[in-house]
Amino acid sequence: MPIAPSIASLNSPFRVLLVGAPPFAGALREMLAGADDIELVLTDAAQVLEQAASLCPMVLVRALGGREDCSDFIRACRAHPVLGSLPLLVLAPHAENAGREAAFGAGASDYLAELPTQTELLARLRYHAQAGQALLERADALRRLEETQALLARAQAELDRIDGVDSLTGIPNRRRFDQVAQGEWQRARRNGQPLSLLVCDVDSFGYFNHRLGRDAGDLCLRRMAGVLTGQLKRASDLAVRYDGKQFAILLPDTGLDGAVQVAEACRAALEGLALAHPLPERRIVTMSVGVASTLPSEDGMFEAMLARAGEAVQAAKSRGRNRVVAFRA
C-alpha cells in the first residue's frame, strides 16, 4: 500500500498541495514563495484524489471560497490509502461556524476562518508537516517492529521444532515425548480411554556398532525410525527416539491388544528388511519390544507405565530377543 513520502528534516523541502482556487489563492502563493523548505503545488479535488501517489504530498490545504462545503472531499481523503493520514488544513475566510463544525466532523486537522499572516501560515504548515512526519515515522517503526516480531516468531517456532526433533533420525526426541506423554496421560484420564506404550530396543546394537562402525550404526537407527513411523496409522500416534538405540511409541486410545498388534507389525517390518548383523547368531538386525497398557486413573502416574514397558522389553530380551512381551500397567 503506498504511503506519503517522508521528509528528512524541517529544512528539507516538503510538498504542500493547495486544493481549490478561490480569489485569495494568489495571496497564498505569494506568502509561500520565499519559503525554501516548502514546495507549493496547485491542484483541484479530483486531481489530488486520482493522482495522490504521484503528487507525493506532505500537507493538504483545502481553500474554500464563499459558502463552499468541503466535507465530502475531506471524507474522501480520509478514506484514501495515500491521503488518509496526511495533515489537512481547511482555509475558509468568511465561512460560517457550521462549516467549521462540518470540516472537523469530517476529519480536518486544522481550520482557519480568516486569511492568516505569512508568519502564522508558515508556522502552521511546518507544524503539521512535522506532526505528519512523526506519524509516518511511527507507522514505519511499528511496521518494522511487526516484521521483526514475525521473524522472531518464525525463528522461535523453528527452534522449538528443532529442539523437539532427533537430529540423527529426524523423528521426535525424548524431550518431545515427555511433553506429549503427560498431555496424553491427562487426556486419557479425563476421557476414560486407555493409553499404551511401546519400548523398542535394537537387539545386540552395541556389537553391531562396534564391528561395523558408527556410520553403519547411524544408518541402522535411521532405518529403525523409518520402520516404526511407517507402522503408525493415526496422527495422534507418536514414535520417538527415546535414548540411544531405544525408541518409544505412544498410542492414545489404544488397549493392550491393539498395542501388541502394532508392536508385532513393527518387529516384523524390521525383520523383513533383513539388514545384515555381524553377530553370527543374529544374522539380521532385529528388535525386542516391550508393551505396557493402562487405563489412567486419578492416583496413577505415567512413569509407572513407562517403567512397566521397560520391564517388558527386558523380558523380551531375556526370552531370546526379536519378540514382543506385553504387560498391563
mmCIF file of C-alpha atoms in Angstrom:
data_model
loop_
_atom_site.group_PDB
_atom_site.id
_atom_site.type_symbol
_atom_site.label_atom_id
_atom_site.label_comp_id
_atom_site.label_asym_id
_atom_site.label_seq_id
_atom_site.Cartn_x
_atom_site.Cartn_y
_atom_site.Cartn_z
ATOM 1 C CA MET A 1 0.000 0.000 0.000
ATOM 2 C CA PRO A 2 1.542 3.353 -0.976
ATOM 3 C CA ILE A 3 2.208 5.923 1.711
ATOM 4 C CA ALA A 4 3.066 9.603 1.670
ATOM 5 C CA PRO A 5 6.779 10.381 1.344
ATOM 6 C CA SER A 6 8.754 11.275 4.433
ATOM 7 C CA ILE A 7 10.814 14.421 4.965
ATOM 8 C CA ALA A 8 14.350 14.348 6.259
ATOM 9 C CA SER A 9 14.062 17.447 8.439
ATOM 10 C CA LEU A 10 12.267 20.759 8.743
ATOM 11 C CA ASN A 11 14.907 22.301 6.484
ATOM 12 C CA SER A 12 14.186 19.873 3.645
ATOM 13 C CA PRO A 13 11.508 20.916 1.141
ATOM 14 C CA PHE A 14 8.136 19.319 1.725
ATOM 15 C CA ARG A 15 5.249 19.431 -0.703
ATOM 16 C CA VAL A 16 2.049 21.308 0.086
ATOM 17 C CA LEU A 17 -0.936 20.748 -2.176
ATOM 18 C CA LEU A 18 -3.215 23.737 -2.417
ATOM 19 C CA VAL A 19 -6.594 22.347 -3.424
ATOM 20 C CA GLY A 20 -9.015 24.875 -4.878
ATOM 21 C CA ALA A 21 -8.594 28.295 -6.500
ATOM 22 C CA PRO A 22 -10.532 30.942 -4.573
ATOM 23 C CA PRO A 23 -9.783 34.658 -5.070
ATOM 24 C CA PHE A 24 -7.162 34.654 -2.280
ATOM 25 C CA ALA A 25 -5.135 31.756 -3.774
ATOM 26 C CA GLY A 26 -2.708 34.265 -5.304
ATOM 27 C CA ALA A 27 -2.056 35.792 -1.894
ATOM 28 C CA LEU A 28 -1.248 32.353 -0.504
ATOM 29 C CA ARG A 29 1.212 31.697 -3.294
ATOM 30 C CA GLU A 30 2.971 34.968 -2.523
ATOM 31 C CA MET A 31 3.214 34.120 1.183
ATOM 32 C CA LEU A 32 4.880 30.787 0.402
ATOM 33 C CA ALA A 33 7.036 31.978 -2.494
ATOM 34 C CA GLY A 34 10.024 32.788 -0.283
ATOM 35 C CA ALA A 35 9.872 29.654 1.865
ATOM 36 C CA ASP A 36 12.744 27.435 0.689
ATOM 37 C CA ASP A 37 11.504 24.483 2.724
ATOM 38 C CA ILE A 38 8.057 24.419 1.077
ATOM 39 C CA GLU A 39 7.170 23.283 -2.422
ATOM 40 C CA LEU A 40 3.687 24.533 -3.307
ATOM 41 C CA VAL A 41 1.616 22.671 -5.890
ATOM 42 C CA LEU A 42 -1.781 23.920 -7.049
ATOM 43 C CA THR A 43 -4.366 21.292 -7.935
ATOM 44 C CA ASP A 44 -8.056 20.528 -7.726
ATOM 45 C CA ALA A 45 -10.012 17.993 -5.686
ATOM 46 C CA ALA A 46 -10.419 15.447 -8.491
ATOM 47 C CA GLN A 47 -6.745 15.516 -9.428
ATOM 48 C CA VAL A 48 -5.439 15.115 -5.878
ATOM 49 C CA LEU A 49 -7.690 12.100 -5.268
ATOM 50 C CA GLU A 50 -6.786 10.429 -8.561
ATOM 51 C CA GLN A 51 -3.043 11.199 -8.628
ATOM 52 C CA ALA A 52 -2.141 11.301 -4.934
ATOM 53 C CA ALA A 53 0.646 8.715 -5.232
ATOM 54 C CA SER A 54 2.463 10.628 -7.985
ATOM 55 C CA LEU A 55 1.878 14.049 -6.399
ATOM 56 C CA CYS A 56 3.611 12.909 -3.185
ATOM 57 C CA PRO A 57 2.054 15.470 -0.812
ATOM 58 C CA MET A 58 3.078 16.087 2.774
ATOM 59 C CA VAL A 59 0.331 18.573 3.721
ATOM 60 C CA LEU A 60 -3.023 19.346 2.102
ATOM 61 C CA VAL A 61 -4.571 22.813 2.191
ATOM 62 C CA ARG A 62 -8.193 22.946 1.084
ATOM 63 C CA ALA A 63 -9.032 26.523 0.183
ATOM 64 C CA LEU A 64 -12.724 27.432 0.128
ATOM 65 C CA GLY A 65 -14.480 30.375 -1.377
ATOM 66 C CA GLY A 66 -17.870 31.721 -0.272
ATOM 67 C CA ARG A 67 -20.244 29.080 1.120
ATOM 68 C CA GLU A 68 -18.438 26.145 -0.500
ATOM 69 C CA ASP A 69 -18.540 22.914 1.547
ATOM 70 C CA CYS A 70 -15.600 20.510 1.631
ATOM 71 C CA SER A 71 -16.901 17.766 3.942
ATOM 72 C CA ASP A 72 -17.206 15.205 1.146
ATOM 73 C CA PHE A 73 -13.667 15.964 -0.019
ATOM 74 C CA ILE A 74 -12.279 15.541 3.499
ATOM 75 C CA ARG A 75 -14.060 12.228 3.973
ATOM 76 C CA ALA A 76 -12.746 11.034 0.594
ATOM 77 C CA CYS A 77 -9.222 11.967 1.663
ATOM 78 C CA ARG A 78 -9.554 10.123 4.972
ATOM 79 C CA ALA A 79 -10.665 7.000 3.111
ATOM 80 C CA HIS A 80 -7.771 7.264 0.620
ATOM 81 C CA PRO A 81 -4.721 4.943 1.076
ATOM 82 C CA VAL A 82 -2.237 7.787 0.491
ATOM 83 C CA LEU A 83 -4.101 10.799 1.826
ATOM 84 C CA GLY A 84 -5.742 9.134 4.805
ATOM 85 C CA SER A 85 -3.150 10.111 7.401
ATOM 86 C CA LEU A 86 -1.923 13.398 5.916
ATOM 87 C CA PRO A 87 -2.475 16.703 7.736
ATOM 88 C CA LEU A 88 -5.385 18.514 6.064
ATOM 89 C CA LEU A 89 -5.920 22.235 6.673
ATOM 90 C CA VAL A 90 -9.104 23.993 5.664
ATOM 91 C CA LEU A 91 -8.781 27.684 4.808
ATOM 92 C CA ALA A 92 -12.211 29.306 4.600
ATOM 93 C CA PRO A 93 -12.297 33.077 5.183
ATOM 94 C CA HIS A 94 -15.765 34.444 5.869
ATOM 95 C CA ALA A 95 -17.264 30.968 6.247
ATOM 96 C CA GLU A 96 -19.974 30.308 8.810
ATOM 97 C CA ASN A 97 -19.379 28.376 12.054
ATOM 98 C CA ALA A 98 -21.371 25.452 10.674
ATOM 99 C CA GLY A 99 -18.642 24.991 8.077
ATOM 100 C CA ARG A 100 -16.009 24.710 10.813
ATOM 101 C CA GLU A 101 -18.021 22.059 12.672
ATOM 102 C CA ALA A 102 -18.637 20.113 9.472
ATOM 103 C CA ALA A 103 -14.953 20.218 8.496
ATOM 104 C CA PHE A 104 -13.717 18.931 11.844
ATOM 105 C CA GLY A 105 -16.509 16.382 11.899
ATOM 106 C CA ALA A 106 -15.331 15.046 8.529
ATOM 107 C CA GLY A 107 -11.718 14.737 9.715
ATOM 108 C CA ALA A 108 -9.927 18.056 9.107
ATOM 109 C CA SER A 109 -6.678 18.586 11.006
ATOM 110 C CA ASP A 110 -6.953 22.398 11.229
ATOM 111 C CA TYR A 111 -9.352 25.154 10.227
ATOM 112 C CA LEU A 112 -8.670 28.831 9.547
ATOM 113 C CA ALA A 113 -11.692 31.084 9.313
ATOM 114 C CA GLU A 114 -9.663 34.024 8.097
ATOM 115 C CA LEU A 115 -6.657 34.565 5.903
ATOM 116 C CA PRO A 116 -3.605 34.209 8.184
ATOM 117 C CA THR A 117 -0.460 36.255 8.184
ATOM 118 C CA GLN A 118 2.565 34.850 6.441
ATOM 119 C CA THR A 119 4.207 34.037 9.777
ATOM 120 C CA GLU A 120 1.154 32.161 11.030
ATOM 121 C CA LEU A 121 0.662 30.283 7.774
ATOM 122 C CA LEU A 122 4.283 29.128 7.628
ATOM 123 C CA ALA A 123 4.213 28.141 11.289
ATOM 124 C CA ARG A 124 1.052 26.071 10.861
ATOM 125 C CA LEU A 125 2.308 24.342 7.732
ATOM 126 C CA ARG A 126 5.651 23.493 9.324
ATOM 127 C CA TYR A 127 3.977 22.267 12.477
ATOM 128 C CA HIS A 128 1.623 19.987 10.563
ATOM 129 C CA ALA A 129 4.438 18.756 8.321
ATOM 130 C CA GLN A 130 6.476 17.843 11.378
ATOM 131 C CA ALA A 131 3.487 16.137 13.011
ATOM 132 C CA GLY A 132 2.734 14.255 9.810
ATOM 133 C CA GLN A 133 6.347 13.151 9.537
ATOM 134 C CA ALA A 134 6.276 11.920 13.131
ATOM 135 C CA LEU A 135 3.186 9.852 12.380
ATOM 136 C CA LEU A 136 4.821 8.375 9.280
ATOM 137 C CA GLU A 137 7.954 7.501 11.227
ATOM 138 C CA ARG A 138 5.869 5.936 13.979
ATOM 139 C CA ALA A 139 3.889 3.897 11.453
ATOM 140 C CA ASP A 140 7.112 2.801 9.763
ATOM 141 C CA ALA A 141 8.646 1.869 13.111
ATOM 142 C CA LEU A 142 5.550 -0.166 14.008
ATOM 143 C CA ARG A 143 5.654 -1.887 10.631
ATOM 144 C CA ARG A 144 9.309 -2.802 11.070
ATOM 145 C CA LEU A 145 8.613 -3.932 14.637
ATOM 146 C CA GLU A 146 5.802 -6.187 13.436
ATOM 147 C CA GLU A 147 8.061 -7.612 10.728
ATOM 148 C CA THR A 148 10.796 -8.243 13.290
ATOM 149 C CA GLN A 149 8.324 -9.862 15.681
ATOM 150 C CA ALA A 150 7.060 -12.086 12.872
ATOM 151 C CA LEU A 151 10.632 -13.109 12.035
ATOM 152 C CA LEU A 152 11.365 -13.824 15.689
ATOM 153 C CA ALA A 153 8.173 -15.853 15.993
ATOM 154 C CA ARG A 154 9.125 -17.934 12.958
ATOM 155 C CA ALA A 155 12.662 -18.374 14.295
ATOM 156 C CA GLN A 156 11.342 -19.427 17.705
ATOM 157 C CA ALA A 157 8.947 -21.883 16.106
ATOM 158 C CA GLU A 158 11.825 -23.365 14.128
ATOM 159 C CA LEU A 159 13.980 -23.572 17.273
ATOM 160 C CA ASP A 160 11.136 -25.273 19.113
ATOM 161 C CA ARG A 161 10.737 -27.694 16.222
ATOM 162 C CA ILE A 162 14.444 -28.452 16.080
ATOM 163 C CA ASP A 163 14.593 -28.741 19.863
ATOM 164 C CA GLY A 164 11.939 -31.440 19.734
ATOM 165 C CA VAL A 165 13.482 -33.436 16.851
ATOM 166 C CA ASP A 166 16.219 -36.022 16.990
ATOM 167 C CA SER A 167 18.996 -34.756 14.714
ATOM 168 C CA LEU A 168 20.070 -38.240 13.600
ATOM 169 C CA THR A 169 16.767 -39.869 12.692
ATOM 170 C CA GLY A 170 14.565 -36.826 12.055
ATOM 171 C CA ILE A 171 11.766 -38.108 14.298
ATOM 172 C CA PRO A 172 10.744 -36.537 17.636
ATOM 173 C CA ASN A 173 13.160 -36.860 20.521
ATOM 174 C CA ARG A 174 12.741 -37.675 24.206
ATOM 175 C CA ARG A 175 12.045 -34.049 25.115
ATOM 176 C CA ARG A 176 9.096 -34.006 22.731
ATOM 177 C CA PHE A 177 7.991 -37.409 24.021
ATOM 178 C CA ASP A 178 7.944 -36.184 27.628
ATOM 179 C CA GLN A 179 5.820 -33.182 26.640
ATOM 180 C CA VAL A 180 3.288 -35.189 24.646
ATOM 181 C CA ALA A 181 3.129 -38.133 27.050
ATOM 182 C CA GLN A 182 1.999 -36.061 30.024
ATOM 183 C CA GLY A 183 -0.676 -34.362 27.935
ATOM 184 C CA GLU A 184 -1.966 -37.665 26.563
ATOM 185 C CA TRP A 185 -1.986 -39.183 30.052
ATOM 186 C CA GLN A 186 -4.180 -36.382 31.368
ATOM 187 C CA ARG A 187 -6.456 -36.524 28.332
ATOM 188 C CA ALA A 188 -6.883 -40.293 28.643
ATOM 189 C CA ARG A 189 -7.662 -39.921 32.357
ATOM 190 C CA ARG A 190 -10.326 -37.278 31.681
ATOM 191 C CA ASN A 191 -11.927 -39.249 28.839
ATOM 192 C CA GLY A 192 -11.679 -42.666 30.440
ATOM 193 C CA GLN A 193 -9.718 -44.059 27.464
ATOM 194 C CA PRO A 194 -6.773 -46.484 27.508
ATOM 195 C CA LEU A 195 -3.211 -45.439 26.774
ATOM 196 C CA SER A 196 -0.481 -47.787 25.535
ATOM 197 C CA LEU A 197 3.286 -47.502 25.268
ATOM 198 C CA LEU A 198 5.837 -49.487 23.252
ATOM 199 C CA VAL A 199 9.539 -49.504 24.046
ATOM 200 C CA CYS A 200 11.558 -50.825 21.092
ATOM 201 C CA ASP A 201 15.198 -51.809 21.542
ATOM 202 C CA VAL A 202 17.570 -52.856 18.722
ATOM 203 C CA ASP A 203 18.986 -56.254 19.578
ATOM 204 C CA SER A 204 22.765 -56.506 20.106
ATOM 205 C CA PHE A 205 23.266 -52.981 18.759
ATOM 206 C CA GLY A 206 26.466 -52.412 20.717
ATOM 207 C CA TYR A 207 28.168 -55.273 18.889
ATOM 208 C CA PHE A 208 26.748 -54.094 15.548
ATOM 209 C CA ASN A 209 28.096 -50.576 16.091
ATOM 210 C CA HIS A 210 31.497 -51.805 17.286
ATOM 211 C CA ARG A 211 32.070 -54.165 14.365
ATOM 212 C CA LEU A 212 30.639 -52.101 11.501
ATOM 213 C CA GLY A 213 31.365 -48.568 12.702
ATOM 214 C CA ARG A 214 29.401 -45.504 13.641
ATOM 215 C CA ASP A 215 28.210 -44.706 10.123
ATOM 216 C CA ALA A 216 26.624 -48.121 9.769
ATOM 217 C CA GLY A 217 25.138 -47.795 13.242
ATOM 218 C CA ASP A 218 23.636 -44.423 12.399
ATOM 219 C CA LEU A 219 22.140 -45.813 9.205
ATOM 220 C CA CYS A 220 20.667 -48.711 11.168
ATOM 221 C CA LEU A 221 18.980 -46.314 13.595
ATOM 222 C CA ARG A 222 17.578 -44.280 10.718
ATOM 223 C CA ARG A 223 16.120 -47.424 9.169
ATOM 224 C CA MET A 224 14.679 -48.348 12.555
ATOM 225 C CA ALA A 225 12.999 -44.938 12.806
ATOM 226 C CA GLY A 226 11.540 -45.385 9.325
ATOM 227 C CA VAL A 227 10.142 -48.786 10.220
ATOM 228 C CA LEU A 228 8.418 -47.509 13.348
ATOM 229 C CA THR A 229 6.882 -44.408 11.805
ATOM 230 C CA GLY A 230 5.751 -46.492 8.838
ATOM 231 C CA GLN A 231 3.518 -48.604 11.094
ATOM 232 C CA LEU A 232 1.632 -45.675 12.612
ATOM 233 C CA LYS A 233 -1.786 -45.008 11.117
ATOM 234 C CA ARG A 234 -3.114 -42.083 13.177
ATOM 235 C CA ALA A 235 -1.919 -38.530 13.640
ATOM 236 C CA SER A 236 -2.121 -38.935 17.420
ATOM 237 C CA ASP A 237 0.335 -41.879 17.445
ATOM 238 C CA LEU A 238 3.860 -40.802 18.262
ATOM 239 C CA ALA A 239 7.162 -42.561 17.562
ATOM 240 C CA VAL A 240 10.325 -41.093 19.095
ATOM 241 C CA ARG A 241 13.975 -41.876 19.514
ATOM 242 C CA TYR A 242 13.966 -42.273 23.265
ATOM 243 C CA ASP A 243 17.571 -42.965 24.180
ATOM 244 C CA GLY A 244 20.452 -44.212 22.036
ATOM 245 C CA LYS A 245 19.278 -47.471 20.457
ATOM 246 C CA GLN A 246 15.909 -47.323 22.199
ATOM 247 C CA PHE A 247 12.726 -45.999 20.625
ATOM 248 C CA ALA A 248 9.275 -45.470 22.069
ATOM 249 C CA ILE A 249 5.795 -45.362 20.560
ATOM 250 C CA LEU A 250 2.870 -43.718 22.317
ATOM 251 C CA LEU A 251 -0.587 -44.981 21.310
ATOM 252 C CA PRO A 252 -3.505 -42.931 22.674
ATOM 253 C CA ASP A 253 -6.954 -44.524 22.824
ATOM 254 C CA THR A 254 -5.399 -47.956 22.313
ATOM 255 C CA GLY A 255 -5.789 -51.001 24.544
ATOM 256 C CA LEU A 256 -3.304 -53.816 25.120
ATOM 257 C CA ASP A 257 -4.452 -55.981 22.197
ATOM 258 C CA GLY A 258 -4.201 -53.126 19.704
ATOM 259 C CA ALA A 259 -0.794 -52.113 21.048
ATOM 260 C CA VAL A 260 0.500 -55.689 20.684
ATOM 261 C CA GLN A 261 -0.646 -55.712 17.059
ATOM 262 C CA VAL A 262 1.318 -52.526 16.359
ATOM 263 C CA ALA A 263 4.344 -53.932 18.190
ATOM 264 C CA GLU A 264 4.270 -57.148 16.157
ATOM 265 C CA ALA A 265 3.938 -55.142 12.925
ATOM 266 C CA CYS A 266 6.994 -53.077 13.851
ATOM 267 C CA ARG A 267 9.039 -56.135 14.811
ATOM 268 C CA ALA A 268 8.112 -57.977 11.610
ATOM 269 C CA ALA A 269 8.809 -54.933 9.431
ATOM 270 C CA LEU A 270 12.356 -54.560 10.773
ATOM 271 C CA GLU A 271 12.955 -58.281 10.424
ATOM 272 C CA GLY A 272 11.664 -58.068 6.871
ATOM 273 C CA LEU A 273 14.341 -55.522 5.940
ATOM 274 C CA ALA A 274 16.933 -58.237 6.572
ATOM 275 C CA LEU A 275 19.693 -55.775 7.492
ATOM 276 C CA ALA A 276 22.839 -57.850 7.927
ATOM 277 C CA HIS A 277 24.110 -58.187 11.516
ATOM 278 C CA PRO A 278 27.743 -59.216 12.152
ATOM 279 C CA LEU A 279 26.832 -61.421 15.115
ATOM 280 C CA PRO A 280 26.517 -64.987 13.757
ATOM 281 C CA GLU A 281 23.580 -65.984 15.943
ATOM 282 C CA ARG A 282 21.704 -62.832 14.974
ATOM 283 C CA ARG A 283 22.415 -62.737 11.201
ATOM 284 C CA ILE A 284 19.959 -59.858 10.679
ATOM 285 C CA VAL A 285 19.010 -56.791 12.706
ATOM 286 C CA THR A 286 16.006 -57.366 14.946
ATOM 287 C CA MET A 287 14.293 -55.624 17.836
ATOM 288 C CA SER A 288 12.762 -56.527 21.143
ATOM 289 C CA VAL A 289 9.553 -54.734 22.048
ATOM 290 C CA GLY A 290 8.027 -54.171 25.456
ATOM 291 C CA VAL A 291 4.374 -53.172 25.622
ATOM 292 C CA ALA A 292 2.519 -51.630 28.546
ATOM 293 C CA SER A 293 -1.091 -50.527 28.577
ATOM 294 C CA THR A 294 -3.307 -48.981 31.217
ATOM 295 C CA LEU A 295 -6.457 -47.016 31.884
ATOM 296 C CA PRO A 296 -5.087 -43.861 33.554
ATOM 297 C CA SER A 297 -6.593 -43.102 36.953
ATOM 298 C CA GLU A 298 -6.528 -40.210 39.396
ATOM 299 C CA ASP A 299 -3.761 -41.754 41.500
ATOM 300 C CA GLY A 300 -1.818 -43.268 38.604
ATOM 301 C CA MET A 301 1.416 -41.951 37.110
ATOM 302 C CA PHE A 302 2.696 -42.160 33.536
ATOM 303 C CA GLU A 303 6.134 -43.021 34.894
ATOM 304 C CA ALA A 304 4.728 -46.276 36.246
ATOM 305 C CA MET A 305 3.598 -47.318 32.759
ATOM 306 C CA LEU A 306 6.975 -46.289 31.355
ATOM 307 C CA ALA A 307 8.730 -48.469 33.928
ATOM 308 C CA ARG A 308 6.387 -51.357 33.127
ATOM 309 C CA ALA A 309 7.186 -51.079 29.403
ATOM 310 C CA GLY A 310 10.884 -51.109 30.293
ATOM 311 C CA GLU A 311 10.392 -54.304 32.287
ATOM 312 C CA ALA A 312 8.560 -55.815 29.331
ATOM 313 C CA VAL A 313 11.364 -55.082 26.866
ATOM 314 C CA GLN A 314 13.913 -56.603 29.251
ATOM 315 C CA ALA A 315 11.709 -59.671 29.493
ATOM 316 C CA ALA A 316 11.645 -59.885 25.690
ATOM 317 C CA LYS A 317 15.434 -59.822 25.579
ATOM 318 C CA SER A 318 15.774 -62.429 28.324
ATOM 319 C CA ARG A 319 13.424 -64.713 26.404
ATOM 320 C CA GLY A 320 15.593 -64.698 23.294
ATOM 321 C CA ARG A 321 15.130 -61.247 21.653
ATOM 322 C CA ASN A 322 13.256 -60.490 18.434
ATOM 323 C CA ARG A 323 9.934 -60.780 20.194
ATOM 324 C CA VAL A 324 7.143 -58.797 21.839
ATOM 325 C CA VAL A 325 6.273 -59.006 25.533
ATOM 326 C CA ALA A 326 3.247 -57.180 26.908
ATOM 327 C CA PHE A 327 2.348 -56.218 30.462
ATOM 328 C CA ARG A 328 -0.603 -54.394 31.901
ATOM 329 C CA ALA A 329 0.496 -51.371 33.925
#
